[in-house]
Amino acid sequence: MNDVVDVKTVDSAAMESLKTWGWVSYLLHLIVAVAAVVPTAQASIVLLLIALVIDLVKRSDAQGTWQQSHFSWRIRSVIWAGVLYVITAPLWFLFVVPGWIAWTLISVWFLYRIVRGMLAMNKDQAING
């Protein structure tokens, strides 16, 4: 039986560059996530969009490396959070308290995903999920 694993060879400078971009993206996500959880904090959606663009552009550079999972993780986190915010938006119009509860839960979930990803990246590990 021949088990062949296709692994992309990337030089250390390219890996460090990807890791730096990953940290920049995680920090932008973290600022937005913390601001979403802390009632008086405000962060611009522009920061989230910048992080999303970084992830979309750099994901192909990380293909075949452990860092690819982090780019995909952050992209999925943003997309799912956005979808959940849109789905639960009517709760704000119908009932304020259920909307606040739903958005708080989504924001905490988003913060959890960002912190979980940062911890894995700090250990130079892929993120599964």
PDB file of C-alpha atoms in Angstrom:
ATOM      1  CA  MET A   1       0.000   0.000   0.000  1.00  0.00           C
ATOM      2  CA  ASN A   2       1.367   3.379  -0.978  1.00  0.00           C
ATOM      3  CA  ASP A   3       0.290   6.266   1.240  1.00  0.00           C
ATOM      4  CA  VAL A   4       1.411   9.466  -0.419  1.00  0.00           C
ATOM      5  CA  VAL A   5       0.875  12.782   1.272  1.00  0.00           C
ATOM      6  CA  ASP A   6       1.197  15.882  -0.860  1.00  0.00           C
ATOM      7  CA  VAL A   7       3.013  18.480   1.195  1.00  0.00           C
ATOM      8  CA  LYS A   8       3.990  21.837  -0.205  1.00  0.00           C
ATOM      9  CA  THR A   9       7.592  22.793   0.468  1.00  0.00           C
ATOM     10  CA  VAL A  10       7.724  26.377   1.659  1.00  0.00           C
ATOM     11  CA  ASP A  11      10.857  28.172   2.755  1.00  0.00           C
ATOM     12  CA  SER A  12      11.072  29.481   6.291  1.00  0.00           C
ATOM     13  CA  ALA A  13      10.854  33.128   5.214  1.00  0.00           C
ATOM     14  CA  ALA A  14       7.569  32.477   3.412  1.00  0.00           C
ATOM     15  CA  MET A  15       6.232  30.599   6.451  1.00  0.00           C
ATOM     16  CA  GLU A  16       7.170  33.474   8.758  1.00  0.00           C
ATOM     17  CA  SER A  17       5.528  35.943   6.389  1.00  0.00           C
ATOM     18  CA  LEU A  18       2.332  33.866   6.396  1.00  0.00           C
ATOM     19  CA  LYS A  19       2.456  33.653  10.168  1.00  0.00           C
ATOM     20  CA  THR A  20       2.871  37.431  10.424  1.00  0.00           C
ATOM     21  CA  TRP A  21      -0.137  37.983   8.153  1.00  0.00           C
ATOM     22  CA  GLY A  22      -2.035  35.443  10.232  1.00  0.00           C
ATOM     23  CA  TRP A  23      -1.255  37.335  13.430  1.00  0.00           C
ATOM     24  CA  VAL A  24      -2.281  40.638  11.861  1.00  0.00           C
ATOM     25  CA  SER A  25      -5.574  39.089  10.823  1.00  0.00           C
ATOM     26  CA  TYR A  26      -6.141  37.463  14.225  1.00  0.00           C
ATOM     27  CA  LEU A  27      -5.453  40.764  16.008  1.00  0.00           C
ATOM     28  CA  LEU A  28      -7.917  42.638  13.785  1.00  0.00           C
ATOM     29  CA  HIS A  29     -10.495  39.909  14.416  1.00  0.00           C
ATOM     30  CA  LEU A  30      -9.770  40.067  18.141  1.00  0.00           C
ATOM     31  CA  ILE A  31     -10.332  43.839  18.273  1.00  0.00           C
ATOM     32  CA  VAL A  32     -13.694  43.417  16.557  1.00  0.00           C
ATOM     33  CA  ALA A  33     -14.641  40.389  18.709  1.00  0.00           C
ATOM     34  CA  VAL A  34     -13.821  42.110  21.992  1.00  0.00           C
ATOM     35  CA  ALA A  35     -15.697  45.230  20.910  1.00  0.00           C
ATOM     36  CA  ALA A  36     -18.716  43.068  20.082  1.00  0.00           C
ATOM     37  CA  VAL A  37     -18.718  41.558  23.583  1.00  0.00           C
ATOM     38  CA  VAL A  38     -17.928  44.695  25.598  1.00  0.00           C
ATOM     39  CA  PRO A  39     -21.047  46.908  25.550  1.00  0.00           C
ATOM     40  CA  THR A  40     -19.330  50.312  25.403  1.00  0.00           C
ATOM     41  CA  ALA A  41     -16.515  49.352  23.038  1.00  0.00           C
ATOM     42  CA  GLN A  42     -16.832  50.207  19.373  1.00  0.00           C
ATOM     43  CA  ALA A  43     -14.840  48.759  16.502  1.00  0.00           C
ATOM     44  CA  SER A  44     -15.346  49.429  12.866  1.00  0.00           C
ATOM     45  CA  ILE A  45     -16.557  46.742  10.519  1.00  0.00           C
ATOM     46  CA  VAL A  46     -13.787  48.039   8.268  1.00  0.00           C
ATOM     47  CA  LEU A  47     -11.261  46.231  10.508  1.00  0.00           C
ATOM     48  CA  LEU A  48     -13.148  42.992   9.993  1.00  0.00           C
ATOM     49  CA  LEU A  49     -13.292  43.526   6.238  1.00  0.00           C
ATOM     50  CA  ILE A  50      -9.544  44.240   6.122  1.00  0.00           C
ATOM     51  CA  ALA A  51      -8.886  41.007   8.019  1.00  0.00           C
ATOM     52  CA  LEU A  52     -11.209  39.093   5.708  1.00  0.00           C
ATOM     53  CA  VAL A  53      -9.451  40.427   2.608  1.00  0.00           C
ATOM     54  CA  ILE A  54      -6.069  39.467   4.091  1.00  0.00           C
ATOM     55  CA  ASP A  55      -7.344  35.954   4.715  1.00  0.00           C
ATOM     56  CA  LEU A  56      -8.864  35.592   1.270  1.00  0.00           C
ATOM     57  CA  VAL A  57      -5.714  36.843  -0.483  1.00  0.00           C
ATOM     58  CA  LYS A  58      -3.160  34.949   1.615  1.00  0.00           C
ATOM     59  CA  ARG A  59      -5.043  31.645   1.906  1.00  0.00           C
ATOM     60  CA  SER A  60      -3.750  30.443  -1.472  1.00  0.00           C
ATOM     61  CA  ASP A  61      -0.160  31.195  -0.384  1.00  0.00           C
ATOM     62  CA  ALA A  62      -0.670  28.948   2.647  1.00  0.00           C
ATOM     63  CA  GLN A  63      -2.084  26.050   0.623  1.00  0.00           C
ATOM     64  CA  GLY A  64      -0.542  22.760   1.739  1.00  0.00           C
ATOM     65  CA  THR A  65       0.815  24.149   5.011  1.00  0.00           C
ATOM     66  CA  TRP A  66      -0.523  23.978   8.560  1.00  0.00           C
ATOM     67  CA  GLN A  67      -1.339  27.678   8.291  1.00  0.00           C
ATOM     68  CA  GLN A  68      -3.949  27.096   5.584  1.00  0.00           C
ATOM     69  CA  SER A  69      -6.336  25.845   8.266  1.00  0.00           C
ATOM     70  CA  HIS A  70      -6.051  29.164  10.107  1.00  0.00           C
ATOM     71  CA  PHE A  71      -6.917  31.245   7.047  1.00  0.00           C
ATOM     72  CA  SER A  72      -9.952  29.029   6.374  1.00  0.00           C
ATOM     73  CA  TRP A  73     -10.896  29.072  10.084  1.00  0.00           C
ATOM     74  CA  ARG A  74     -11.014  32.869  10.172  1.00  0.00           C
ATOM     75  CA  ILE A  75     -12.932  33.101   6.893  1.00  0.00           C
ATOM     76  CA  ARG A  76     -15.535  30.582   8.100  1.00  0.00           C
ATOM     77  CA  SER A  77     -15.798  32.377  11.449  1.00  0.00           C
ATOM     78  CA  VAL A  78     -16.600  35.700   9.777  1.00  0.00           C
ATOM     79  CA  ILE A  79     -19.054  34.173   7.318  1.00  0.00           C
ATOM     80  CA  TRP A  80     -20.921  32.194   9.988  1.00  0.00           C
ATOM     81  CA  ALA A  81     -21.044  35.135  12.385  1.00  0.00           C
ATOM     82  CA  GLY A  82     -22.363  37.372   9.599  1.00  0.00           C
ATOM     83  CA  VAL A  83     -25.031  34.856   8.628  1.00  0.00           C
ATOM     84  CA  LEU A  84     -26.080  34.397  12.249  1.00  0.00           C
ATOM     85  CA  TYR A  85     -26.257  38.163  12.830  1.00  0.00           C
ATOM     86  CA  VAL A  86     -28.440  38.592   9.735  1.00  0.00           C
ATOM     87  CA  ILE A  87     -30.726  35.691  10.675  1.00  0.00           C
ATOM     88  CA  THR A  88     -31.213  37.008  14.210  1.00  0.00           C
ATOM     89  CA  ALA A  89     -31.549  40.696  13.229  1.00  0.00           C
ATOM     90  CA  PRO A  90     -35.373  40.527  13.180  1.00  0.00           C
ATOM     91  CA  LEU A  91     -35.286  39.742  16.891  1.00  0.00           C
ATOM     92  CA  TRP A  92     -34.070  43.302  17.458  1.00  0.00           C
ATOM     93  CA  PHE A  93     -37.052  44.695  15.601  1.00  0.00           C
ATOM     94  CA  LEU A  94     -39.611  42.432  17.218  1.00  0.00           C
ATOM     95  CA  PHE A  95     -38.192  42.094  20.706  1.00  0.00           C
ATOM     96  CA  VAL A  96     -35.134  43.946  21.968  1.00  0.00           C
ATOM     97  CA  VAL A  97     -34.096  41.510  24.704  1.00  0.00           C
ATOM     98  CA  PRO A  98     -34.039  38.340  22.529  1.00  0.00           C
ATOM     99  CA  GLY A  99     -32.041  40.234  19.905  1.00  0.00           C
ATOM    100  CA  TRP A 100     -29.546  41.380  22.499  1.00  0.00           C
ATOM    101  CA  ILE A 101     -29.221  37.828  23.887  1.00  0.00           C
ATOM    102  CA  ALA A 102     -28.779  36.298  20.425  1.00  0.00           C
ATOM    103  CA  TRP A 103     -26.155  38.820  19.350  1.00  0.00           C
ATOM    104  CA  THR A 104     -24.307  38.461  22.654  1.00  0.00           C
ATOM    105  CA  LEU A 105     -24.142  34.686  22.201  1.00  0.00           C
ATOM    106  CA  ILE A 106     -22.923  35.066  18.603  1.00  0.00           C
ATOM    107  CA  SER A 107     -20.299  37.601  19.702  1.00  0.00           C
ATOM    108  CA  VAL A 108     -19.035  35.329  22.501  1.00  0.00           C
ATOM    109  CA  TRP A 109     -18.897  32.392  20.053  1.00  0.00           C
ATOM    110  CA  PHE A 110     -16.914  34.537  17.590  1.00  0.00           C
ATOM    111  CA  LEU A 111     -14.504  35.654  20.329  1.00  0.00           C
ATOM    112  CA  TYR A 112     -14.046  32.009  21.390  1.00  0.00           C
ATOM    113  CA  ARG A 113     -13.158  30.976  17.827  1.00  0.00           C
ATOM    114  CA  ILE A 114     -10.618  33.774  17.478  1.00  0.00           C
ATOM    115  CA  VAL A 115      -8.932  33.003  20.815  1.00  0.00           C
ATOM    116  CA  ARG A 116      -8.935  29.258  20.051  1.00  0.00           C
ATOM    117  CA  GLY A 117      -7.282  29.942  16.694  1.00  0.00           C
ATOM    118  CA  MET A 118      -4.708  32.270  18.249  1.00  0.00           C
ATOM    119  CA  LEU A 119      -3.757  29.637  20.819  1.00  0.00           C
ATOM    120  CA  ALA A 120      -3.272  27.012  18.097  1.00  0.00           C
ATOM    121  CA  MET A 121      -1.243  29.404  15.946  1.00  0.00           C
ATOM    122  CA  ASN A 122       0.945  30.273  18.909  1.00  0.00           C
ATOM    123  CA  LYS A 123       1.806  26.551  19.140  1.00  0.00           C
ATOM    124  CA  ASP A 124       2.406  26.349  15.357  1.00  0.00           C
ATOM    125  CA  GLN A 125      -0.482  23.900  15.068  1.00  0.00           C
ATOM    126  CA  ALA A 126      -3.240  23.584  12.521  1.00  0.00           C
ATOM    127  CA  ILE A 127      -6.739  24.360  13.748  1.00  0.00           C
ATOM    128  CA  ASN A 128      -9.390  21.711  13.237  1.00  0.00           C
ATOM    129  CA  GLY A 129     -13.051  22.402  13.032  1.00  0.00           C
TER     130      GLY A 129
END
